[in-house]
CSV table of C-alpha atoms in Angstrom, one decimal:
chain,number,residue,atom,x,y,z
I,21,ILE,CA,0.1,0.4,0.0
I,22,ASP,CA,1.2,3.2,-0.2
I,23,TRP,CA,-0.1,7.3,-0.8
I,24,SER,CA,1.0,9.2,-4.1
I,25,PRO,CA,3.6,11.8,-3.4
I,26,VAL,CA,2.5,13.3,-6.7
I,27,VAL,CA,-1.3,13.2,-6.2
I,28,PRO,CA,-3.2,14.1,-3.2
I,29,GLY,CA,-5.2,11.7,-1.4
I,30,ARG,CA,-4.6,8.5,-4.6
I,31,LEU,CA,-3.3,5.3,-3.4
I,32,VAL,CA,-2.2,1.8,-4.5
I,33,THR,CA,-2.6,-1.6,-2.9
I,34,GLY,CA,-1.8,-4.8,-3.8
I,35,ASP,CA,-3.7,-7.8,-2.3
I,36,ASN,CA,-3.1,-12.3,-2.4
I,37,ALA,CA,-5.1,-12.5,-5.5
I,38,SER,CA,-2.2,-10.7,-7.6
I,39,GLY,CA,-4.5,-7.8,-8.0
I,40,ILE,CA,-3.2,-4.1,-7.3
I,41,HIS,CA,-6.7,-1.2,-7.0
I,42,VAL,CA,-5.5,2.4,-7.4
I,43,TRP,CA,-8.1,4.2,-5.1
I,44,GLU,CA,-9.5,7.8,-6.3
I,45,PRO,CA,-10.4,10.1,-3.7
I,46,LEU,CA,-13.6,12.2,-4.3
I,47,GLU,CA,-15.5,14.5,-2.3
I,48,GLY,CA,-17.2,14.3,0.3
I,49,GLY,CA,-13.9,12.1,1.9
I,50,LYS,CA,-15.7,9.0,-0.2
I,51,TRP,CA,-13.0,6.7,-2.7
I,52,ALA,CA,-13.1,5.4,-6.0
I,53,VAL,CA,-11.9,2.3,-6.9
I,54,ASP,CA,-12.7,0.4,-10.5
I,55,LYS,CA,-13.2,-3.2,-8.6
I,56,ASN,CA,-13.7,-4.3,-12.9
I,57,ALA,CA,-10.4,-3.0,-13.3
I,58,VAL,CA,-7.9,-4.9,-11.9
I,59,TYR,CA,-4.1,-4.3,-12.6
I,60,ARG,CA,-3.3,-7.3,-13.7
I,61,GLY,CA,0.2,-8.6,-14.6
I,62,HIS,CA,1.6,-11.1,-11.4
I,63,GLU,CA,1.5,-14.3,-11.0
I,64,SER,CA,1.2,-14.9,-7.0
I,65,SER,CA,0.0,-12.2,-4.1
I,66,VAL,CA,1.7,-8.5,-4.6
I,67,GLU,CA,4.2,-7.8,-1.0
I,68,ASP,CA,4.5,-4.1,-2.3
I,69,CYS,CA,3.2,-1.0,-4.1
I,70,GLN,CA,5.2,2.0,-4.6
I,71,TRP,CA,4.5,5.2,-6.1
I,72,SER,CA,6.9,6.8,-8.8
I,73,PRO,CA,8.3,10.1,-6.4
I,74,ALA,CA,7.9,12.3,-9.2
I,75,GLU,CA,5.3,10.8,-12.0
I,76,LYS,CA,2.0,11.1,-11.3
I,77,ASP,CA,0.4,8.3,-13.2
I,78,VAL,CA,3.5,5.6,-12.6
I,79,PHE,CA,3.9,3.0,-10.0
I,80,ALA,CA,5.9,0.1,-8.7
I,81,SER,CA,4.8,-3.5,-7.5
I,82,CYS,CA,6.6,-6.8,-6.4
I,83,SER,CA,5.8,-10.2,-5.9
I,84,ALA,CA,6.1,-12.9,-4.3
I,85,ASP,CA,6.4,-14.6,-8.3
I,86,GLN,CA,9.7,-13.0,-8.3
I,87,THR,CA,9.4,-9.8,-10.2
I,88,VAL,CA,8.2,-6.5,-10.1
I,89,CYS,CA,6.0,-4.4,-12.4
I,90,ILE,CA,6.6,-0.8,-13.6
I,91,TRP,CA,2.7,0.1,-14.3
I,92,ASP,CA,1.7,2.8,-16.2
I,93,CYS,CA,-1.8,4.1,-15.0
I,94,ARG,CA,-3.8,5.2,-17.9
I,95,GLN,CA,-2.8,1.4,-19.1
I,96,LYS,CA,-4.5,-1.6,-16.8
I,97,ASN,CA,-4.9,-4.1,-18.8
I,98,LYS,CA,-0.9,-5.2,-18.8
I,99,PRO,CA,2.2,-3.7,-16.8
I,100,ALA,CA,4.7,-1.1,-18.8
I,101,LEU,CA,7.5,-3.4,-17.6
I,102,ARG,CA,7.2,-7.1,-15.8
I,103,VAL,CA,11.1,-8.0,-14.6
I,104,LYS,CA,12.3,-11.0,-13.3
I,105,VAL,CA,14.8,-9.6,-10.0
I,106,HIS,CA,15.1,-12.5,-8.0
I,107,ASP,CA,15.2,-15.4,-7.6
I,108,SER,CA,12.8,-16.0,-4.6
I,109,ASP,CA,9.6,-14.0,-3.6
I,110,VAL,CA,10.0,-10.2,-3.6
I,111,ASN,CA,8.6,-9.1,0.0
I,112,VAL,CA,9.4,-5.5,-0.3
I,113,MET,CA,11.0,-2.3,-2.8
I,114,SER,CA,11.8,0.9,-2.1
I,115,TRP,CA,12.0,3.6,-5.4
I,116,ASN,CA,14.7,6.6,-4.4
I,117,ARG,CA,13.4,9.6,-3.7
I,118,MET,CA,16.4,11.6,-4.7
I,119,ALA,CA,17.3,10.0,-7.6
I,120,ASN,CA,13.9,8.6,-9.2
I,121,CYS,CA,16.1,6.5,-11.7
I,122,MET,CA,17.0,4.0,-8.6
I,123,LEU,CA,14.8,1.2,-7.0
I,124,ALA,CA,15.5,-1.2,-4.1
I,125,THR,CA,14.0,-4.4,-3.6
I,126,GLY,CA,14.4,-7.3,-0.8
I,127,ALA,CA,13.3,-10.6,-1.1
I,128,ASP,CA,13.4,-14.3,0.8
I,129,ASP,CA,16.6,-15.2,0.4
I,130,GLY,CA,18.2,-12.4,2.1
I,131,GLY,CA,19.4,-10.7,-1.2
I,132,LEU,CA,19.2,-6.6,-1.8
I,133,ARG,CA,19.3,-5.7,-5.8
I,134,ILE,CA,19.7,-2.1,-6.5
I,135,TRP,CA,17.9,-1.8,-9.6
I,136,ASP,CA,19.0,1.5,-12.1
I,137,LEU,CA,15.1,2.2,-14.0
I,138,ARG,CA,16.6,3.3,-16.9
I,139,ASN,CA,18.2,0.3,-17.5
I,140,PHE,CA,15.3,-2.2,-16.7
I,141,ASN,CA,13.9,-4.4,-18.9
I,142,PRO,CA,12.9,-8.2,-18.9
I,143,ALA,CA,15.6,-9.6,-21.6
I,144,ALA,CA,18.8,-8.3,-19.8
I,145,ALA,CA,18.2,-6.9,-16.2
I,146,ALA,CA,20.7,-6.6,-14.2
I,147,PRO,CA,21.1,-5.0,-11.0
I,148,VAL,CA,23.8,-2.1,-10.2
I,149,ALA,CA,24.5,-4.1,-7.0
I,150,ASN,CA,23.3,-7.1,-5.7
I,151,PHE,CA,24.1,-7.4,-1.4
I,152,THR,CA,23.5,-10.8,0.3
I,153,PHE,CA,24.3,-10.2,3.6
I,154,HIS,CA,21.0,-11.5,5.1
I,155,ARG,CA,20.3,-14.6,6.7
I,156,GLY,CA,16.8,-14.3,6.4
I,157,PRO,CA,13.7,-12.7,4.4
I,158,ILE,CA,14.6,-9.3,4.4
I,159,THR,CA,11.3,-7.5,6.1
I,160,SER,CA,12.0,-3.5,5.0
I,161,VAL,CA,14.2,-1.6,2.7
I,162,GLU,CA,13.5,2.3,2.9
I,163,TRP,CA,16.1,5.3,1.1
I,164,SER,CA,17.6,7.7,2.9
I,165,ARG,CA,15.7,11.0,2.5
I,166,PHE,CA,18.9,13.0,3.1
I,167,ASP,CA,21.4,11.3,0.8
I,168,SER,CA,20.9,9.7,-2.4
I,169,ALA,CA,22.9,7.2,-1.9
I,170,MET,CA,21.9,5.3,1.6
I,171,LEU,CA,19.6,3.3,2.4
I,172,ALA,CA,18.4,1.0,5.3
I,173,THR,CA,17.0,-2.7,5.3
I,174,GLY,CA,15.5,-4.9,8.3
I,175,SER,CA,15.5,-8.5,8.2
I,176,ALA,CA,13.8,-11.3,10.3
I,177,ASP,CA,17.3,-12.4,10.7
I,178,HIS,CA,16.9,-9.5,13.5
I,179,THR,CA,19.7,-7.8,11.7
I,180,VAL,CA,18.8,-3.6,10.7
I,181,CYS,CA,22.0,-2.5,8.3
I,182,VAL,CA,22.8,0.9,7.2
I,183,TRP,CA,23.8,0.5,3.4
I,184,ASP,CA,25.9,3.7,2.0
I,185,LEU,CA,25.9,3.1,-1.9
I,186,ALA,CA,28.7,5.6,-1.9
I,187,VAL,CA,31.2,4.0,-0.3
I,188,GLU,CA,30.6,0.3,-1.2
I,189,ARG,CA,33.0,-0.6,-4.6
I,190,ASP,CA,32.0,0.3,-8.0
I,191,ALA,CA,31.5,-2.6,-10.5
């Protein structure tokens, strides 16, 4: 679930039946959600959704089907992109609010991967960084709001890690 940072009151939610819904605010505190226009692109439960920090009609979703989908609200029948990003369930993701092209994903196998959406395609998706420190599923990931190279992860292995990509060795 995620509130849009660009369109006040807009909400995106994912469900266990692989569906995604976009909720639009109406006058009088009511909500509009088209129950017949479910966004379908995943083959398993939707684990996380997040709006683009800069584009009003774009959001991402991740799933237990090991994929991330990038969606355009103006095209409901299929995702703009669908890419396999891990070899296990993708539990969480975070869109970098300072460097809008960067997306972090965390998976059941403890893997943390950083993706550059400018080079994100199904045929040859390669992460910018791949970290395998955690010994349990990653349960949360969040980019820093004050430094575009820093992020934090939490894991079922009872650890929290702060990552600074500025000091990591470049490929």
